[in-house]
Amino acid sequence: AQSVTQPDIHITVSEGASLELRCNYSYGATPYLFWYVQSPGQGLQLLLKYFSGDTLVQGIKGFEAEFKRSQSSFNLRKPSVHWSDAAEYFCAVGDHGGSQGNLIFGKGTKLSVKP
Amino acid sequence: GAGVSQSPRYKVAKRGQDVALRCDPISGHVSLFWYQQALGQGPEFLTYFQNEAQLDKSGLPSDRFFAERPEGSVSTLKIQRTQQEDSAVYLCASSTGGGQYFGPGTRLTVT
């Protein structure tokens, strides 16, 4: 079955520290992978996406993610976290770039940032 | 440019009432999706349109849920005879192949 697993429900990091949010997927076809961020009361904002090519992708707000096919993972990283990064982060997988089928989302990781 | 907009942002309905949720996608986006997000969960797929054609409605939880996009632009998600378990945030997204872009959602509370 197709699924996305985000093993960490809640992570707390200090401002200025590095961040890695984990995502593992199970998908039968070639996956298109996405990370979204959701602030309280807001919709989802697309941070970055992987379709093909270079397995290290850069996104907005200083985030990056690395696709590792052998580990079925697409972990999100940021070298130095800012207080404004506190939010919920969702990993998702789909096909055709998300235009011809639904995305499957993980349950999310809530990020708290300590001053 | 304008993003995806949804209205109303908040809706309170008494159990048994019908509700209609509206989505205005990004202009020119052919694909439109509806998702349901329960508290503390990730979004779950409800249905998908390409232009005015509803290509997948496998995620609709019951026949009380109905969606339409008659002119291939604005879409409406209708829920008949609302139940408490319908309380959730309903998200709309549109796409042209570079990922799905989401609106702010409609928070539905059924009392």
mmCIF file of C-alpha atoms in Angstrom:
data_model
loop_
_atom_site.group_PDB
_atom_site.id
_atom_site.type_symbol
_atom_site.label_atom_id
_atom_site.label_comp_id
_atom_site.label_asym_id
_atom_site.label_seq_id
_atom_site.Cartn_x
_atom_site.Cartn_y
_atom_site.Cartn_z
ATOM 1 C CA ALA A 1 0.000 0.000 0.000
ATOM 2 C CA GLN A 2 1.142 3.532 -0.666
ATOM 3 C CA SER A 3 2.007 5.415 2.477
ATOM 4 C CA VAL A 4 4.146 8.115 4.023
ATOM 5 C CA THR A 5 5.624 7.815 7.491
ATOM 6 C CA GLN A 6 6.876 10.720 9.543
ATOM 7 C CA PRO A 7 8.293 9.007 12.637
ATOM 8 C CA ASP A 8 8.569 12.121 14.790
ATOM 9 C CA ILE A 9 5.291 13.609 15.986
ATOM 10 C CA HIS A 10 6.902 16.557 17.766
ATOM 11 C CA ILE A 11 10.439 17.964 17.682
ATOM 12 C CA THR A 12 11.859 20.849 19.701
ATOM 13 C CA VAL A 13 15.069 22.582 18.634
ATOM 14 C CA SER A 14 16.857 25.682 19.845
ATOM 15 C CA GLU A 15 16.920 28.733 17.629
ATOM 16 C CA GLY A 16 20.053 28.641 15.501
ATOM 17 C CA ALA A 17 20.411 24.870 15.747
ATOM 18 C CA SER A 18 20.215 22.572 12.762
ATOM 19 C CA LEU A 19 17.082 20.621 11.904
ATOM 20 C CA GLU A 20 16.302 17.333 10.215
ATOM 21 C CA LEU A 21 12.752 16.048 9.799
ATOM 22 C CA ARG A 22 12.404 12.459 8.695
ATOM 23 C CA CYS A 23 10.132 11.082 5.996
ATOM 24 C CA ASN A 24 9.875 7.548 4.655
ATOM 25 C CA TYR A 25 7.567 6.493 1.870
ATOM 26 C CA SER A 26 6.154 3.382 0.305
ATOM 27 C CA TYR A 27 5.124 3.904 -3.293
ATOM 28 C CA GLY A 28 4.832 1.528 -6.218
ATOM 29 C CA ALA A 29 5.715 3.885 -9.048
ATOM 30 C CA THR A 30 8.394 6.532 -9.430
ATOM 31 C CA PRO A 31 7.612 8.909 -6.597
ATOM 32 C CA TYR A 32 7.195 12.634 -6.807
ATOM 33 C CA LEU A 33 7.972 13.934 -3.336
ATOM 34 C CA PHE A 34 6.939 17.117 -1.565
ATOM 35 C CA TRP A 35 7.356 18.915 1.721
ATOM 36 C CA TYR A 36 4.684 21.336 2.916
ATOM 37 C CA VAL A 37 4.544 23.621 5.949
ATOM 38 C CA GLN A 38 1.370 24.580 7.768
ATOM 39 C CA SER A 39 1.187 27.405 10.308
ATOM 40 C CA PRO A 40 -1.746 27.460 12.749
ATOM 41 C CA GLY A 41 -4.999 28.294 10.988
ATOM 42 C CA GLN A 42 -3.341 28.371 7.595
ATOM 43 C CA GLY A 43 -3.330 26.202 4.532
ATOM 44 C CA LEU A 44 -0.313 24.261 3.345
ATOM 45 C CA GLN A 45 2.596 26.068 1.739
ATOM 46 C CA LEU A 46 4.831 24.160 -0.654
ATOM 47 C CA LEU A 47 8.438 24.214 0.601
ATOM 48 C CA LEU A 48 10.090 22.069 -2.039
ATOM 49 C CA LYS A 49 9.571 19.183 -4.416
ATOM 50 C CA TYR A 50 11.547 16.367 -5.993
ATOM 51 C CA PHE A 51 10.606 15.064 -9.432
ATOM 52 C CA SER A 52 13.854 13.743 -10.904
ATOM 53 C CA GLY A 53 17.520 14.575 -11.362
ATOM 54 C CA ASP A 54 19.707 15.909 -8.571
ATOM 55 C CA THR A 55 18.690 14.150 -5.381
ATOM 56 C CA LEU A 56 19.406 17.219 -3.232
ATOM 57 C CA VAL A 57 16.729 19.828 -3.771
ATOM 58 C CA GLN A 58 16.598 23.370 -2.497
ATOM 59 C CA GLY A 59 13.404 25.024 -1.396
ATOM 60 C CA ILE A 60 12.133 28.247 0.034
ATOM 61 C CA LYS A 61 13.036 29.679 3.459
ATOM 62 C CA GLY A 62 16.464 27.993 3.430
ATOM 63 C CA PHE A 63 15.153 24.418 3.488
ATOM 64 C CA GLU A 64 16.597 21.513 1.536
ATOM 65 C CA ALA A 65 15.742 17.838 1.218
ATOM 66 C CA GLU A 66 17.604 14.785 0.009
ATOM 67 C CA PHE A 67 15.995 11.901 -1.865
ATOM 68 C CA LYS A 68 17.540 8.521 -1.053
ATOM 69 C CA ARG A 69 15.918 5.814 -3.151
ATOM 70 C CA SER A 70 17.733 2.973 -1.394
ATOM 71 C CA GLN A 71 16.296 4.096 1.945
ATOM 72 C CA SER A 72 12.909 5.247 0.591
ATOM 73 C CA SER A 73 13.516 8.499 2.406
ATOM 74 C CA PHE A 74 13.125 12.208 1.709
ATOM 75 C CA ASN A 75 14.366 14.010 4.815
ATOM 76 C CA LEU A 76 14.005 17.758 5.231
ATOM 77 C CA ARG A 77 16.909 19.800 6.591
ATOM 78 C CA LYS A 78 17.747 23.340 7.581
ATOM 79 C CA PRO A 79 21.178 24.400 8.855
ATOM 80 C CA SER A 80 19.963 27.104 11.254
ATOM 81 C CA VAL A 81 16.396 27.273 12.528
ATOM 82 C CA HIS A 82 14.608 30.583 13.097
ATOM 83 C CA TRP A 83 11.755 31.106 15.577
ATOM 84 C CA SER A 84 9.425 31.730 12.638
ATOM 85 C CA ASP A 85 9.986 28.139 11.452
ATOM 86 C CA ALA A 86 7.786 26.846 14.276
ATOM 87 C CA ALA A 87 4.915 25.119 12.463
ATOM 88 C CA GLU A 88 3.741 21.702 11.329
ATOM 89 C CA TYR A 89 5.555 20.012 8.467
ATOM 90 C CA PHE A 90 4.043 17.456 6.130
ATOM 91 C CA CYS A 91 5.776 15.110 3.707
ATOM 92 C CA ALA A 92 3.737 13.910 0.727
ATOM 93 C CA VAL A 93 4.122 11.576 -2.233
ATOM 94 C CA GLY A 94 2.276 11.510 -5.531
ATOM 95 C CA ASP A 95 2.727 11.021 -9.249
ATOM 96 C CA HIS A 96 2.751 13.175 -12.367
ATOM 97 C CA GLY A 97 3.919 16.117 -10.364
ATOM 98 C CA GLY A 98 0.690 16.141 -8.424
ATOM 99 C CA SER A 99 -1.498 17.183 -11.329
ATOM 100 C CA GLN A 100 -3.076 13.870 -12.245
ATOM 101 C CA GLY A 101 -3.657 12.221 -8.941
ATOM 102 C CA ASN A 102 -3.949 12.839 -5.283
ATOM 103 C CA LEU A 103 -1.093 13.307 -2.858
ATOM 104 C CA ILE A 104 -0.635 10.953 0.071
ATOM 105 C CA PHE A 105 0.423 12.786 3.201
ATOM 106 C CA GLY A 106 2.186 11.765 6.366
ATOM 107 C CA LYS A 107 0.669 12.634 9.722
ATOM 108 C CA GLY A 108 2.996 15.582 10.145
ATOM 109 C CA THR A 109 5.786 16.662 12.488
ATOM 110 C CA LYS A 110 5.189 19.609 14.756
ATOM 111 C CA LEU A 111 8.281 21.772 15.166
ATOM 112 C CA SER A 112 8.729 23.929 18.260
ATOM 113 C CA VAL A 113 11.642 26.392 18.481
ATOM 114 C CA LYS A 114 13.196 27.348 21.833
ATOM 115 C CA PRO A 115 14.642 30.852 22.145
ATOM 116 C CA GLY B 1 -0.638 36.623 -8.352
ATOM 117 C CA ALA B 2 -3.727 35.371 -6.561
ATOM 118 C CA GLY B 3 -3.538 31.997 -4.881
ATOM 119 C CA VAL B 4 -6.268 29.485 -4.156
ATOM 120 C CA SER B 5 -9.123 31.021 -2.207
ATOM 121 C CA GLN B 6 -11.801 29.284 -0.190
ATOM 122 C CA SER B 7 -15.011 30.463 1.412
ATOM 123 C CA PRO B 8 -16.279 30.565 3.998
ATOM 124 C CA ARG B 9 -13.187 30.270 6.195
ATOM 125 C CA TYR B 10 -15.283 29.047 9.114
ATOM 126 C CA LYS B 11 -18.649 27.332 9.121
ATOM 127 C CA VAL B 12 -20.699 26.132 12.057
ATOM 128 C CA ALA B 13 -23.565 23.825 11.187
ATOM 129 C CA LYS B 14 -26.121 22.062 13.289
ATOM 130 C CA ARG B 15 -26.221 18.310 12.833
ATOM 131 C CA GLY B 16 -28.473 17.487 9.910
ATOM 132 C CA GLN B 17 -27.942 20.751 8.021
ATOM 133 C CA ASP B 18 -26.540 20.917 4.501
ATOM 134 C CA VAL B 19 -23.385 22.947 3.817
ATOM 135 C CA ALA B 20 -21.619 24.178 0.678
ATOM 136 C CA LEU B 21 -17.927 25.011 0.582
ATOM 137 C CA ARG B 22 -16.451 27.002 -2.274
ATOM 138 C CA CYS B 23 -13.008 26.878 -3.888
ATOM 139 C CA ASP B 24 -11.540 29.339 -6.394
ATOM 140 C CA PRO B 25 -8.402 27.769 -7.896
ATOM 141 C CA ILE B 26 -5.408 29.559 -9.345
ATOM 142 C CA SER B 27 -6.356 30.891 -12.761
ATOM 143 C CA GLY B 28 -5.418 28.455 -15.517
ATOM 144 C CA HIS B 29 -4.946 25.457 -13.236
ATOM 145 C CA VAL B 30 -6.639 22.496 -14.845
ATOM 146 C CA SER B 31 -6.508 20.136 -11.870
ATOM 147 C CA LEU B 32 -8.426 20.726 -8.663
ATOM 148 C CA PHE B 33 -8.408 18.598 -5.512
ATOM 149 C CA TRP B 34 -10.371 18.456 -2.267
ATOM 150 C CA TYR B 35 -8.858 17.105 0.937
ATOM 151 C CA GLN B 36 -10.198 16.634 4.458
ATOM 152 C CA GLN B 37 -7.888 17.316 7.405
ATOM 153 C CA ALA B 38 -8.958 16.073 10.818
ATOM 154 C CA LEU B 39 -7.417 17.612 13.914
ATOM 155 C CA GLY B 40 -3.820 16.490 14.360
ATOM 156 C CA GLN B 41 -3.741 14.574 11.074
ATOM 157 C CA GLY B 42 -2.418 15.056 7.588
ATOM 158 C CA PRO B 43 -4.795 15.904 4.760
ATOM 159 C CA GLU B 44 -6.708 13.000 3.245
ATOM 160 C CA PHE B 45 -7.849 12.954 -0.364
ATOM 161 C CA LEU B 46 -11.529 13.337 -1.149
ATOM 162 C CA THR B 47 -11.911 13.985 -4.868
ATOM 163 C CA TYR B 48 -10.173 15.303 -8.004
ATOM 164 C CA PHE B 49 -11.234 17.212 -11.105
ATOM 165 C CA GLN B 50 -9.527 17.800 -14.390
ATOM 166 C CA ASN B 51 -11.333 20.754 -15.910
ATOM 167 C CA GLU B 52 -15.022 19.979 -15.301
ATOM 168 C CA ALA B 53 -14.578 16.208 -15.247
ATOM 169 C CA GLN B 54 -14.519 14.508 -11.868
ATOM 170 C CA LEU B 55 -11.894 11.831 -12.471
ATOM 171 C CA ASP B 56 -11.608 10.359 -8.984
ATOM 172 C CA LYS B 57 -14.060 10.483 -6.108
ATOM 173 C CA SER B 58 -12.767 7.453 -4.267
ATOM 174 C CA GLY B 59 -12.012 9.413 -1.112
ATOM 175 C CA LEU B 60 -15.511 10.759 -0.505
ATOM 176 C CA PRO B 61 -16.519 9.131 2.802
ATOM 177 C CA SER B 62 -20.212 8.711 2.038
ATOM 178 C CA ASP B 63 -22.910 9.566 -0.470
ATOM 179 C CA ARG B 64 -23.669 12.629 1.647
ATOM 180 C CA PHE B 65 -20.581 14.235 0.094
ATOM 181 C CA PHE B 66 -20.860 15.685 -3.383
ATOM 182 C CA ALA B 67 -18.490 17.900 -5.396
ATOM 183 C CA GLU B 68 -18.884 19.731 -8.663
ATOM 184 C CA ARG B 69 -16.915 21.998 -10.978
ATOM 185 C CA PRO B 70 -19.401 22.762 -13.740
ATOM 186 C CA GLU B 71 -17.359 25.265 -15.784
ATOM 187 C CA GLY B 72 -13.920 23.911 -15.026
ATOM 188 C CA SER B 73 -12.971 26.707 -12.652
ATOM 189 C CA VAL B 74 -14.756 27.259 -9.332
ATOM 190 C CA SER B 75 -15.627 24.131 -7.390
ATOM 191 C CA THR B 76 -18.150 23.461 -4.648
ATOM 192 C CA LEU B 77 -18.032 20.685 -2.084
ATOM 193 C CA LYS B 78 -21.457 19.964 -0.645
ATOM 194 C CA ILE B 79 -22.149 17.933 2.448
ATOM 195 C CA GLN B 80 -25.733 16.896 3.076
ATOM 196 C CA ARG B 81 -27.206 16.075 6.487
ATOM 197 C CA THR B 82 -23.979 16.925 8.315
ATOM 198 C CA GLN B 83 -22.804 14.658 11.120
ATOM 199 C CA GLN B 84 -20.396 15.389 13.963
ATOM 200 C CA GLU B 85 -17.723 13.241 12.324
ATOM 201 C CA ASP B 86 -17.736 15.666 9.372
ATOM 202 C CA SER B 87 -16.074 18.302 11.591
ATOM 203 C CA ALA B 88 -12.691 18.983 10.003
ATOM 204 C CA VAL B 89 -10.792 21.445 7.851
ATOM 205 C CA TYR B 90 -11.598 21.073 4.157
ATOM 206 C CA LEU B 91 -8.691 22.022 1.913
ATOM 207 C CA CYS B 92 -8.785 22.755 -1.770
ATOM 208 C CA ALA B 93 -5.704 22.589 -3.985
ATOM 209 C CA SER B 94 -5.035 23.290 -7.630
ATOM 210 C CA SER B 95 -2.216 22.175 -9.868
ATOM 211 C CA THR B 96 -0.717 22.457 -13.281
ATOM 212 C CA GLY B 97 1.979 19.841 -12.769
ATOM 213 C CA GLY B 98 4.495 21.577 -10.551
ATOM 214 C CA GLY B 99 2.981 20.492 -7.286
ATOM 215 C CA GLN B 100 -0.345 21.218 -5.632
ATOM 216 C CA TYR B 101 -1.066 24.670 -4.254
ATOM 217 C CA PHE B 102 -3.440 24.854 -1.329
ATOM 218 C CA GLY B 103 -5.990 27.352 -0.167
ATOM 219 C CA PRO B 104 -6.388 28.375 3.487
ATOM 220 C CA GLY B 105 -9.145 25.835 4.088
ATOM 221 C CA THR B 106 -12.653 25.937 5.521
ATOM 222 C CA ARG B 107 -12.990 24.845 9.137
ATOM 223 C CA LEU B 108 -16.329 23.070 9.519
ATOM 224 C CA THR B 109 -17.705 22.498 12.987
ATOM 225 C CA VAL B 110 -20.854 20.412 13.327
ATOM 226 C CA THR B 111 -22.671 20.871 16.615
#
